[in-house]
XYZ file of C-alpha atoms in Angstrom:
558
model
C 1.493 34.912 24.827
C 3.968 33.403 22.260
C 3.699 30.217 21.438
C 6.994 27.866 21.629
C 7.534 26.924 18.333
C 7.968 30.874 17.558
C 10.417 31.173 20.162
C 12.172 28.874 18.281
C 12.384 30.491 15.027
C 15.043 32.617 15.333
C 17.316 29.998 16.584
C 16.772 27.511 13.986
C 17.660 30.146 11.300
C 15.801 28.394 8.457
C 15.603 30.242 5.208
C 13.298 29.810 2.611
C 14.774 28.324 -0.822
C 15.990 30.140 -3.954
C 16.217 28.806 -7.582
C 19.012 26.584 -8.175
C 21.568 28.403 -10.210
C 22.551 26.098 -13.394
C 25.670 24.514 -12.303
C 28.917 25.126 -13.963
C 29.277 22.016 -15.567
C 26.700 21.605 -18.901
C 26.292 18.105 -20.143
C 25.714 17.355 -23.725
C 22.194 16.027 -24.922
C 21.837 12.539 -24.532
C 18.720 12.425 -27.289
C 18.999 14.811 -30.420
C 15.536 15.553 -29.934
C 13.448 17.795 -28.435
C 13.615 17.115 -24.485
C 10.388 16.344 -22.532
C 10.007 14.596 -19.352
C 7.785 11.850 -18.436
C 9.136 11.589 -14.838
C 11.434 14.171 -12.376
C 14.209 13.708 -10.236
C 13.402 12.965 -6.636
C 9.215 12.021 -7.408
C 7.877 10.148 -4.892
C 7.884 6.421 -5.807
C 7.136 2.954 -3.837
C 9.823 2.712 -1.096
C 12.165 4.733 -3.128
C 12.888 8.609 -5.006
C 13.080 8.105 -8.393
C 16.608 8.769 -8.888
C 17.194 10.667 -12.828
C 14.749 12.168 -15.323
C 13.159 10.034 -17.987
C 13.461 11.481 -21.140
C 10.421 10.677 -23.944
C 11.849 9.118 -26.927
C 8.404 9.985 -28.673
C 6.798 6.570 -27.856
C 9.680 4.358 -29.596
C 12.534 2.370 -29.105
C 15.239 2.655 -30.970
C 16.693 6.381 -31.055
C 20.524 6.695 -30.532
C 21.466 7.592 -27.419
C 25.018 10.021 -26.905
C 27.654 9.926 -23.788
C 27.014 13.571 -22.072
C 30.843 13.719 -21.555
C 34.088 12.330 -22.553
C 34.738 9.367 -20.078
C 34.421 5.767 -19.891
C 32.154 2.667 -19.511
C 32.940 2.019 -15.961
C 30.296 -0.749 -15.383
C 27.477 -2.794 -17.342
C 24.383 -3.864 -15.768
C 21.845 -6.269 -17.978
C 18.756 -7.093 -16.131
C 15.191 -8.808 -16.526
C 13.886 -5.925 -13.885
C 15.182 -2.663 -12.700
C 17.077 -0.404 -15.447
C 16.803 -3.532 -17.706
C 20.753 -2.825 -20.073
C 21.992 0.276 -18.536
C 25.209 1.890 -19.438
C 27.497 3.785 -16.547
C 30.342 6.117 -17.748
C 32.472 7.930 -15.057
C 33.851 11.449 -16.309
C 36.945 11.964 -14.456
C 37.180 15.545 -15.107
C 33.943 16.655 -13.459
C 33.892 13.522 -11.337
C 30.183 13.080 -12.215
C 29.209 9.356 -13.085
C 25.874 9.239 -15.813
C 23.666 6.408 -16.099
C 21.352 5.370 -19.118
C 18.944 3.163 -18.712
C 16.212 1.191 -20.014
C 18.489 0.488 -23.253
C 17.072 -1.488 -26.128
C 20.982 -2.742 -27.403
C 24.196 -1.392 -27.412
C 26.694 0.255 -30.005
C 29.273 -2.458 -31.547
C 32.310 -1.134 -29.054
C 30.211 -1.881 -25.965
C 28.321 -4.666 -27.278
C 30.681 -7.054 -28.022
C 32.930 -7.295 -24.988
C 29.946 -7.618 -22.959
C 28.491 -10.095 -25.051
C 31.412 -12.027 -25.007
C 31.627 -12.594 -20.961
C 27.632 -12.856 -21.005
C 28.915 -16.079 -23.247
C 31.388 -16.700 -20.591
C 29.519 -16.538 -17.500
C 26.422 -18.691 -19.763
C 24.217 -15.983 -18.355
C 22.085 -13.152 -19.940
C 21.945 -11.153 -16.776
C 25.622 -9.360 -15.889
C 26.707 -6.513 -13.164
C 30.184 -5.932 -14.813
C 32.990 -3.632 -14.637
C 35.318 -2.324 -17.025
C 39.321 -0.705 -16.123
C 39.373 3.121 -17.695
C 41.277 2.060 -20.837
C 39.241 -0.283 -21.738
C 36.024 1.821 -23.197
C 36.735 4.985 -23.413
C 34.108 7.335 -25.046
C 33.902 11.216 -26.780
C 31.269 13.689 -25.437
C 28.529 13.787 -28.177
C 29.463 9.642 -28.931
C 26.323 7.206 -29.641
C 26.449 4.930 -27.217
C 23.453 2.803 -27.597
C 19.618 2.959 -28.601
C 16.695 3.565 -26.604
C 14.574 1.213 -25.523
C 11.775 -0.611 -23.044
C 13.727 -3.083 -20.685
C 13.989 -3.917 -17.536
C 11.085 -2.271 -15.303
C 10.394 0.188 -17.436
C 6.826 1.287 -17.931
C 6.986 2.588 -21.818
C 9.320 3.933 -23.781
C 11.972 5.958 -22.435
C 15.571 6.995 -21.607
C 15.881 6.630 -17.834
C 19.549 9.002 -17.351
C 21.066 9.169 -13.381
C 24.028 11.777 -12.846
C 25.939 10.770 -9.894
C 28.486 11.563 -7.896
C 31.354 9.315 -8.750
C 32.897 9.257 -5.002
C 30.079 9.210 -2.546
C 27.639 7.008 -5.310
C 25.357 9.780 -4.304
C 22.177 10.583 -6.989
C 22.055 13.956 -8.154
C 19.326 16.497 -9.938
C 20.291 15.860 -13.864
C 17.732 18.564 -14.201
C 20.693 21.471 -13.424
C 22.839 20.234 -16.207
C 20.334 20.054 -18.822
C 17.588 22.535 -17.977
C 18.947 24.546 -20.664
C 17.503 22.058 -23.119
C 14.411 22.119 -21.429
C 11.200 24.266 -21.306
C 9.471 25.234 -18.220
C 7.290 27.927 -17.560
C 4.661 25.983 -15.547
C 4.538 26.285 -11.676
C 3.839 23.175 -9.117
C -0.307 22.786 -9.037
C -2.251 21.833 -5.492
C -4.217 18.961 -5.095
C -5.320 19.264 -1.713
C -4.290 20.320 1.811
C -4.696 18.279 4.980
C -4.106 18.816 8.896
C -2.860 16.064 11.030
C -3.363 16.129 14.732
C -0.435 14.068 16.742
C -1.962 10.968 18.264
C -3.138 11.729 22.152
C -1.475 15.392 21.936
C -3.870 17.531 19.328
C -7.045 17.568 17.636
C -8.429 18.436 14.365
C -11.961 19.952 13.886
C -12.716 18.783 17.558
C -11.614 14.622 16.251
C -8.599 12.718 16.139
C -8.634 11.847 12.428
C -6.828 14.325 9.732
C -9.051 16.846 8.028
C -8.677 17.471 4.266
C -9.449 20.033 2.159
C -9.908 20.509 -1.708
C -8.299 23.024 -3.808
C -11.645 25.203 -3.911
C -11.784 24.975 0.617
C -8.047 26.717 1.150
C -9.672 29.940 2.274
C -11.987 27.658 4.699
C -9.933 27.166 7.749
C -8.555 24.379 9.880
C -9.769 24.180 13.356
C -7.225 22.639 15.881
C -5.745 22.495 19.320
C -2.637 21.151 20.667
C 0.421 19.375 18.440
C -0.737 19.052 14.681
C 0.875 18.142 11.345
C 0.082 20.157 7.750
C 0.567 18.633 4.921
C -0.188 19.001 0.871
C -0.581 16.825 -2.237
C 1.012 18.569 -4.689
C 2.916 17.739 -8.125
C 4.961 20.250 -10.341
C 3.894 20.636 -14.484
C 5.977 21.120 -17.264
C 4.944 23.427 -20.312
C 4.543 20.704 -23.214
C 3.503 17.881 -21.587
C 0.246 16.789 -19.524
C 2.775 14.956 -17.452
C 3.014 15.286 -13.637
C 6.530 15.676 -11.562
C 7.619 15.593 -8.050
C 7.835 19.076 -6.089
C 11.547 19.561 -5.477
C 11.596 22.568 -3.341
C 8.851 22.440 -0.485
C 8.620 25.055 2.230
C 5.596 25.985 5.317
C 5.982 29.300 7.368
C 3.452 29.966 9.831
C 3.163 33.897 10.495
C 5.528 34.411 8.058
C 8.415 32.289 9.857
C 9.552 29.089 7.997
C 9.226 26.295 10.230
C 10.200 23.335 7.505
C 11.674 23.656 4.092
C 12.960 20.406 2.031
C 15.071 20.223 -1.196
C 15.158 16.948 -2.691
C 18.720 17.928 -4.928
C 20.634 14.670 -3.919
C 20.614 11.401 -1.813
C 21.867 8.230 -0.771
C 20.536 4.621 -1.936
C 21.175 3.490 0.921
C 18.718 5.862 2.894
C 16.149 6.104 -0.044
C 13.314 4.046 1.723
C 13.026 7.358 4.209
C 10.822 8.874 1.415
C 7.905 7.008 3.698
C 8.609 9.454 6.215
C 8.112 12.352 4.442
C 4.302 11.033 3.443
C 1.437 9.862 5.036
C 2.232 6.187 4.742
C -0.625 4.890 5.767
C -2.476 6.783 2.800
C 0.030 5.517 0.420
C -0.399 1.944 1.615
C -4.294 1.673 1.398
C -5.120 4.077 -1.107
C -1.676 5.255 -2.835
C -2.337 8.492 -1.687
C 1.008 10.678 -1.808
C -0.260 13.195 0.801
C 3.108 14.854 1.945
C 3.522 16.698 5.603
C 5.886 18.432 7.728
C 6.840 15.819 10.282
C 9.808 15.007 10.911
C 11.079 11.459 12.053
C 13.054 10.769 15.302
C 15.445 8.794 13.127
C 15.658 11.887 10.579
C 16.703 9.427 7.496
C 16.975 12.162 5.348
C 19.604 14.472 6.797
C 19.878 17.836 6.119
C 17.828 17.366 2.687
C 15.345 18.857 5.580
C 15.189 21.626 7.845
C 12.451 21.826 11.118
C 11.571 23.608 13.968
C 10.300 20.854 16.157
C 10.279 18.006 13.866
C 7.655 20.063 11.620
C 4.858 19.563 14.418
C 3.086 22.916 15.079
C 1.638 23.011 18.293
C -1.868 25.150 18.723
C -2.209 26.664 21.685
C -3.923 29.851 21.516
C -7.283 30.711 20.315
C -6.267 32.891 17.243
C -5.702 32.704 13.432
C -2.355 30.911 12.874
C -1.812 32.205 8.974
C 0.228 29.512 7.312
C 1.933 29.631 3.077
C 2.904 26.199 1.586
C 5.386 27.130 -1.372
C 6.255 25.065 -4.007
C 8.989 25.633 -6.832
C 10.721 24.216 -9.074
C 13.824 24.100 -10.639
C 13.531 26.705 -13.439
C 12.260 29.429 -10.567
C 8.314 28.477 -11.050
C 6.363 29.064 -7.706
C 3.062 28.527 -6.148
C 1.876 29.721 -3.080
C -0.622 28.027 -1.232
C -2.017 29.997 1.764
C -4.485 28.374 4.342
C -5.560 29.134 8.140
C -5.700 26.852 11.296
C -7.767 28.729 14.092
C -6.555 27.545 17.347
C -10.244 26.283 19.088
C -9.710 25.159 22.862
C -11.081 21.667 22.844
C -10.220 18.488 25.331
C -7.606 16.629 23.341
C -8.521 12.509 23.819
C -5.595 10.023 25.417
C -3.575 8.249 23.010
C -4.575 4.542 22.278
C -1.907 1.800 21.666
C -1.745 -1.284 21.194
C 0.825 -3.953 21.654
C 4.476 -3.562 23.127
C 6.655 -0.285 22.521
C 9.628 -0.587 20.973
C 12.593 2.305 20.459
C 14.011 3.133 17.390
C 16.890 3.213 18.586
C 17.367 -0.482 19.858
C 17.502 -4.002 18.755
C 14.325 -5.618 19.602
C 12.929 -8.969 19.426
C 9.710 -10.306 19.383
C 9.066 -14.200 20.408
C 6.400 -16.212 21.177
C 3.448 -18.152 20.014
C 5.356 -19.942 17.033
C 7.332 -16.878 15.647
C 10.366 -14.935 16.168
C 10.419 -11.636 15.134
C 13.843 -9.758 15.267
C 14.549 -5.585 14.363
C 17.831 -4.773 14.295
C 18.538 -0.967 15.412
C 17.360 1.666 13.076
C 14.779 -0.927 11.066
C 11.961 1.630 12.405
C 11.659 5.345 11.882
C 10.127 6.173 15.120
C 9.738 4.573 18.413
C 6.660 2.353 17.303
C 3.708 -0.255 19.207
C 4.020 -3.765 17.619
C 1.485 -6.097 18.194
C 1.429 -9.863 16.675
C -1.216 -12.110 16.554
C -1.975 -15.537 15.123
C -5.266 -17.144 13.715
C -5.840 -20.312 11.894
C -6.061 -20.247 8.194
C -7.063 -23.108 5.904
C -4.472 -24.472 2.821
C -1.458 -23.614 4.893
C 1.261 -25.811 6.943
C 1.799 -22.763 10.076
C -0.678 -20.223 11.407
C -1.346 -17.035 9.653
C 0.886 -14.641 12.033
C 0.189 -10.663 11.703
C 3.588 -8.797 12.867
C 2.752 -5.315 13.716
C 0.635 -2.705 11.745
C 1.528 -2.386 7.685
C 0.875 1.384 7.547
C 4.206 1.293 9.990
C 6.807 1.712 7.731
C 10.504 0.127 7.816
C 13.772 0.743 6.587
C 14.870 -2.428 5.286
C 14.894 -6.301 5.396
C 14.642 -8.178 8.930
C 14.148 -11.358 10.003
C 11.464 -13.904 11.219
C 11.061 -17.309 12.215
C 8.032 -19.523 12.163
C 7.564 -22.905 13.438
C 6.226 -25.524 11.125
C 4.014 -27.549 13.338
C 2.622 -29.860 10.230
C 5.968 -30.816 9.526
C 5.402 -33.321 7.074
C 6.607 -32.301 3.929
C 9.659 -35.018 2.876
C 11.320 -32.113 0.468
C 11.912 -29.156 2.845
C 12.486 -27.142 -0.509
C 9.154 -26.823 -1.169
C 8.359 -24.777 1.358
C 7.171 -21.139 1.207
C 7.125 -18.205 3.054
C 4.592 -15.874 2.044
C 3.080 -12.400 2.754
C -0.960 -12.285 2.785
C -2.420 -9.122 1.822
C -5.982 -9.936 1.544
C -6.340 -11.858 -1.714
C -2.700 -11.222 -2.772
C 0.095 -13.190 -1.642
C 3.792 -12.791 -2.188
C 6.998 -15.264 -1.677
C 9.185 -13.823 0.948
C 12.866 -14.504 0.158
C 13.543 -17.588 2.936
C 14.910 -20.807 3.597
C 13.799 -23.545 5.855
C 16.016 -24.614 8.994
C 15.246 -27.022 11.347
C 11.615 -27.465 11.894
C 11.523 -23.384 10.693
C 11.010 -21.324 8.345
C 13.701 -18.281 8.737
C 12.441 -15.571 6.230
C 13.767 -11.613 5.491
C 10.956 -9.226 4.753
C 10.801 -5.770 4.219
C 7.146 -4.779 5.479
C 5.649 -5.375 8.432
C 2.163 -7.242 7.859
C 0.719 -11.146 7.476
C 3.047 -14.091 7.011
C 2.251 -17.977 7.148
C 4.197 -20.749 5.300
C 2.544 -23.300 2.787
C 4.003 -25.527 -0.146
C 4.824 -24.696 -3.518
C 5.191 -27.869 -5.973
C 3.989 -26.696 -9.212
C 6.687 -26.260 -11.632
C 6.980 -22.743 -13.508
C 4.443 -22.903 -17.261
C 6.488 -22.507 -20.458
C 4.785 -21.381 -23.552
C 5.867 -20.541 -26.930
C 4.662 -17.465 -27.943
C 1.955 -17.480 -30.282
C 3.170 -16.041 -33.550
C 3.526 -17.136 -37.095
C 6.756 -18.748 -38.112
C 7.881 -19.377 -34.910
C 11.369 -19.970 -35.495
C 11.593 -19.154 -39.084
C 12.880 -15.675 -39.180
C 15.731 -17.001 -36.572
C 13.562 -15.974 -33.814
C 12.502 -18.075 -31.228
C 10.165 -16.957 -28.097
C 8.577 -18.164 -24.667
C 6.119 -16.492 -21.962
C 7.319 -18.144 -18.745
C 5.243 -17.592 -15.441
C 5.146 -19.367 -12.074
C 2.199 -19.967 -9.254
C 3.806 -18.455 -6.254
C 7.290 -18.815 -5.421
C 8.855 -16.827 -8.213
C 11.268 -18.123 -11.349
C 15.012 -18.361 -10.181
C 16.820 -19.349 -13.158
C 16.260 -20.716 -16.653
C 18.597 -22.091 -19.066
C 17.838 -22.590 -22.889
C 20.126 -24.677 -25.170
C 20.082 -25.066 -29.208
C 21.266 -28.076 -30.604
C 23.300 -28.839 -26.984
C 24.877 -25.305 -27.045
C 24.000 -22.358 -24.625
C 22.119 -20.202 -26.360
C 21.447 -16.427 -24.759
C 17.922 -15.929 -24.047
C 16.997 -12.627 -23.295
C 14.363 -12.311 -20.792
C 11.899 -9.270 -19.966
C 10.847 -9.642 -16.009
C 7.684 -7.543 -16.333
C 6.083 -9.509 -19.361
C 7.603 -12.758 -19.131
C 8.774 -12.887 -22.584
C 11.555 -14.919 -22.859
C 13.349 -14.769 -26.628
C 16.195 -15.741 -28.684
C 17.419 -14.443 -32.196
C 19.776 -16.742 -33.775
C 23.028 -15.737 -35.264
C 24.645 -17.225 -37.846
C 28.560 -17.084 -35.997
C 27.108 -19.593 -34.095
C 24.574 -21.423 -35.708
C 24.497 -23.209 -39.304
C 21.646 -21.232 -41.219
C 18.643 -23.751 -43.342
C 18.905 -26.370 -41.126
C 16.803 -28.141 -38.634
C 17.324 -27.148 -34.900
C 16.161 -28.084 -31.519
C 15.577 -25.746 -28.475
C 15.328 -27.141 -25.004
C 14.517 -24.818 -22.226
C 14.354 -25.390 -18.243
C 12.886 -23.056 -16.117
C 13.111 -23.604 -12.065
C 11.688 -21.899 -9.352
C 12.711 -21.116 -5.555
C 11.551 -24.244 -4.310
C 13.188 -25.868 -7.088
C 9.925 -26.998 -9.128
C 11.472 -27.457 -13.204
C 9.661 -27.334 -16.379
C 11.133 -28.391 -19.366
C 9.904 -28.052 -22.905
C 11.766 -29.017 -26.056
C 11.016 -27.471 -29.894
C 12.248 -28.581 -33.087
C 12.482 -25.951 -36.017
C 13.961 -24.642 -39.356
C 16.207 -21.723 -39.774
């Protein structure tokens, strides 16, 4: 007897991957050093694919960066968070867009016209654009220095290559592979066998099986509709660093039955990396465990190919020989073999709870104090939500749970909770938050009539309280504060998150810079704008969502 999902093998034509061949166009380096990586295109990141390379700058800040092609600044972002000052230049002639990110300052040519509308807008964060005449730039040109802002976790050069008509992110690694070594192939972690909830078992249970790197010739037992999947992470010769896999394929007698490139996507669809992983591993123990299943909603396109969804079904009592293999983009490949030995075995019902609900539609929730409403598409699958409210002490509403976290979505959508202790004279004040046992997290909302009408992007525990502590301003602790024509703050607030700040010397607008994932809020002065050995005064407010306001005020010499 053959099972089904070899009859289908033939049909689905899948074929396994080759090498990418380098692409035609070759990009000029954007460091004059030696390139290493400290992170891949496409790796496997919170909600998202990272979506460049980071290039190690050698643990510094402060190393020119070049434009990879003649082109333009089309657009300059300036951020707290995110790429922090990040440079875009479109290249008409290859119609490639490249991002740098992360930037510590930018050359004079680029500098100054932003500065001057960051002077006209009074704001140190700006998304602008810029016509093509206005900044053009030579292949090879320095266009700024490295640096540490925005999200960034060290120093780096985050670089995107994108396509400038579809905004699409694309492997940099094609275009500058030539700069890079890499004779290291992807390395195993483990292996793991899902069975499908109420259709297959694994090793006689209904919970996933996992094996180590030193168990892949021990093999799986299963019957009925199962999952495979691997933790896995490419190397790079130089570096102790660890990648994302971009070329994943699983045959099963020889037959590929999934394969997955991960060469280019969409932002918009980028949150459809949780269906490629076990979420719920990644949600309690950020376990990156990735398998073959496919979702109904298939997010990702044709960045993956499947015979039926990537679900194997087991259904005769034999040796099913099955070959993970991983390369990468310079042709390095591991192959991971490892058995599942179809065992009859009574496969238990499926248990539920709470209401279905179709991916497909647009369903709402209501009841109890809360409105929950999905539009169509928010889930990945057709899912069971369940919501439930208990009592919880320090807070104005109920604590409501909506639906199970490990459930993962694929963007905002909305709820509304009734505030039955409506007693709070400023309606500003209050917060919508998400519990996650001791942590808790403003969701972005805004109170209407009796309600609290909130947008998250997880499913989980909400309940609405009060915020009315102002944000804490502090001068940073160093010597000659204010001296050396420096001046600095660490800002931080309770719960509801900073909103805005504004910082004025001696009744002027003065540009604060401020770094989201420290706090560190600074200001150098310059002497165009400020008269040098003289006595100053800084005055800085700080508000948060609810509108809470600190103000502190500093008198110095400079």
């Amino acid at each position: 007897m053959i099972c089904k999902i070899f009859s289908l093998l033939t049909a689905a034509a899948i074929t396994l991957p080759a090498s990418a061949q380098s692409t035609e166009v070759q990009l000029a380096k954007p460091l004059n050093i030696p390139l290493y990586l400290s992170g891949n295109f496409g790796e496997l990141r919170s909600n998202h694919f990272h979506s460049g390379l980071d290039f190690k700058t050698q643990g510094r800040t402060g190393i020119p960066v070049h434009s990879a092609d003649d082109g333009y600044v089309s657009r300059i972002v300036v951020s707290p968070w995110g790429f922090g000052r990040a440079i875009y230049i479109t290249h008409p002639s290859t119609g490639l867009t490249t991002v740098y990110g992360h930037l510590s300052s930018f050359s004079p040519k680029i500098d100054n016209p932003v500065r001057k509308r960051q002077y006209e807008k009074e704001s140190f964060a700006v998304d602008l654009e810029f016509a093509p005449d206005e900044i053009p730039v030579k292949r090879g040109e320095q266009i700024a220095l490295s640096g540490n802002s925005g999200s960034s976790g060290g120093p780096h050069l985050h670089m995107d290559v994108r396509d400038t008509k579809t905004e699409e992110a694309l492997d940099p690694m094609p275009y500058f592979k030539q700069y890079i070594t890499d004779k290291v192939a992807p390395e195993l972690r483990s292996l793991a066998l899902y069975p499908v909830n109420g259709e297959g078992v694994v090793n006689g249970g209904s919970s996933p099986v996992t094996h180590s790197p030193q168990q892949t010739s021990e093999p799986f037992k299963a019957w009925g509709k199962v999952t495979p999947a691997i933790k896995a992470y490419d190397k790079m010769s130089g570096t102790s660093n660890i990648y994302g896999v971009k070329y994943l394929t699983l045959t099963v007698d020889g037959n590929p039955v999934y394969k997955r490139v991960i060469d280019r996507f969409s932002f918009d669809n980028t949150r459809g990396i949780n269906t490629i992983v076990d979420y719920a591993g990644v949600v309690r123990n950020n376990s990156w465990m990735m398998t073959s299943r496919v979702a109904a909603a298939r997010p990702l396109g044709d960045m993956i190919e499947a015979v039926d969804n990537g679900v194997l079904d087991i259904n005769e009592e034999r040796d099913y020989k099955c070959l993970w293999i991983l390369e990468d983009e310079h042709g390095n490949t591991r192959r991971v073999p490892f058995t599942i030995t179809g065992v009859r075995h009574d496969i238990p019902e499926a248990v539920h709870k709470g209401d279905m609900l179709s991916w497909k539609g647009h369903n709402v929730y209501s009841g109890n104090g809360i409105k929950a409403s999905f539009p169509a598409g928010t889930f990945y699958d057709d899912i069971y939500l369940k919501v439930t409210s208990e009592p919880i002490v320090g807070y104005v509403t109920d604590r409501f749970t909506v639906g199970d976290p490990t459930i993962p979505v694929s963007g905002e959508y909305t709820i509304e909770i009734d505030i039955d202790r409506d007693t709070v004279p400023d309606k500003n004040k209050y917060c919508l938050v998400r519990i996650d046992g001791k942590r808790r997290s403003a969701v972005d909302a805004k109170y209407v009539d009796g309600k609290m009408q909130g947008t998250p992007n997880r499913l989980g525990s909400f309940a609405v309280t009060t915020d009315t502590r102002p944000p804490v301003i502090k001068p940073e602790a160093r010597a000659n504060w204010g001296k050396r024509g420096r001046v600095s703050y660490i800002i931080s607030d309770n719960l509801s998150g900073i909103t805005e700040y504004r910082g004025e010397i001696d009744g002027k607008w003065a540009m604060f810079e401020l770094d989201g994932k420290t706090g560190r809020l600074s200001f150098t002065m310059d002497p165009s704008r400020f008269t040098r050995n003289t006595n100053h005064q800084v005055v800085l407010k700080v508000t948060d969502r609810c509108g809470n306001t600190s103000e502190h005020k500093s008198n110095f010499r400079w």
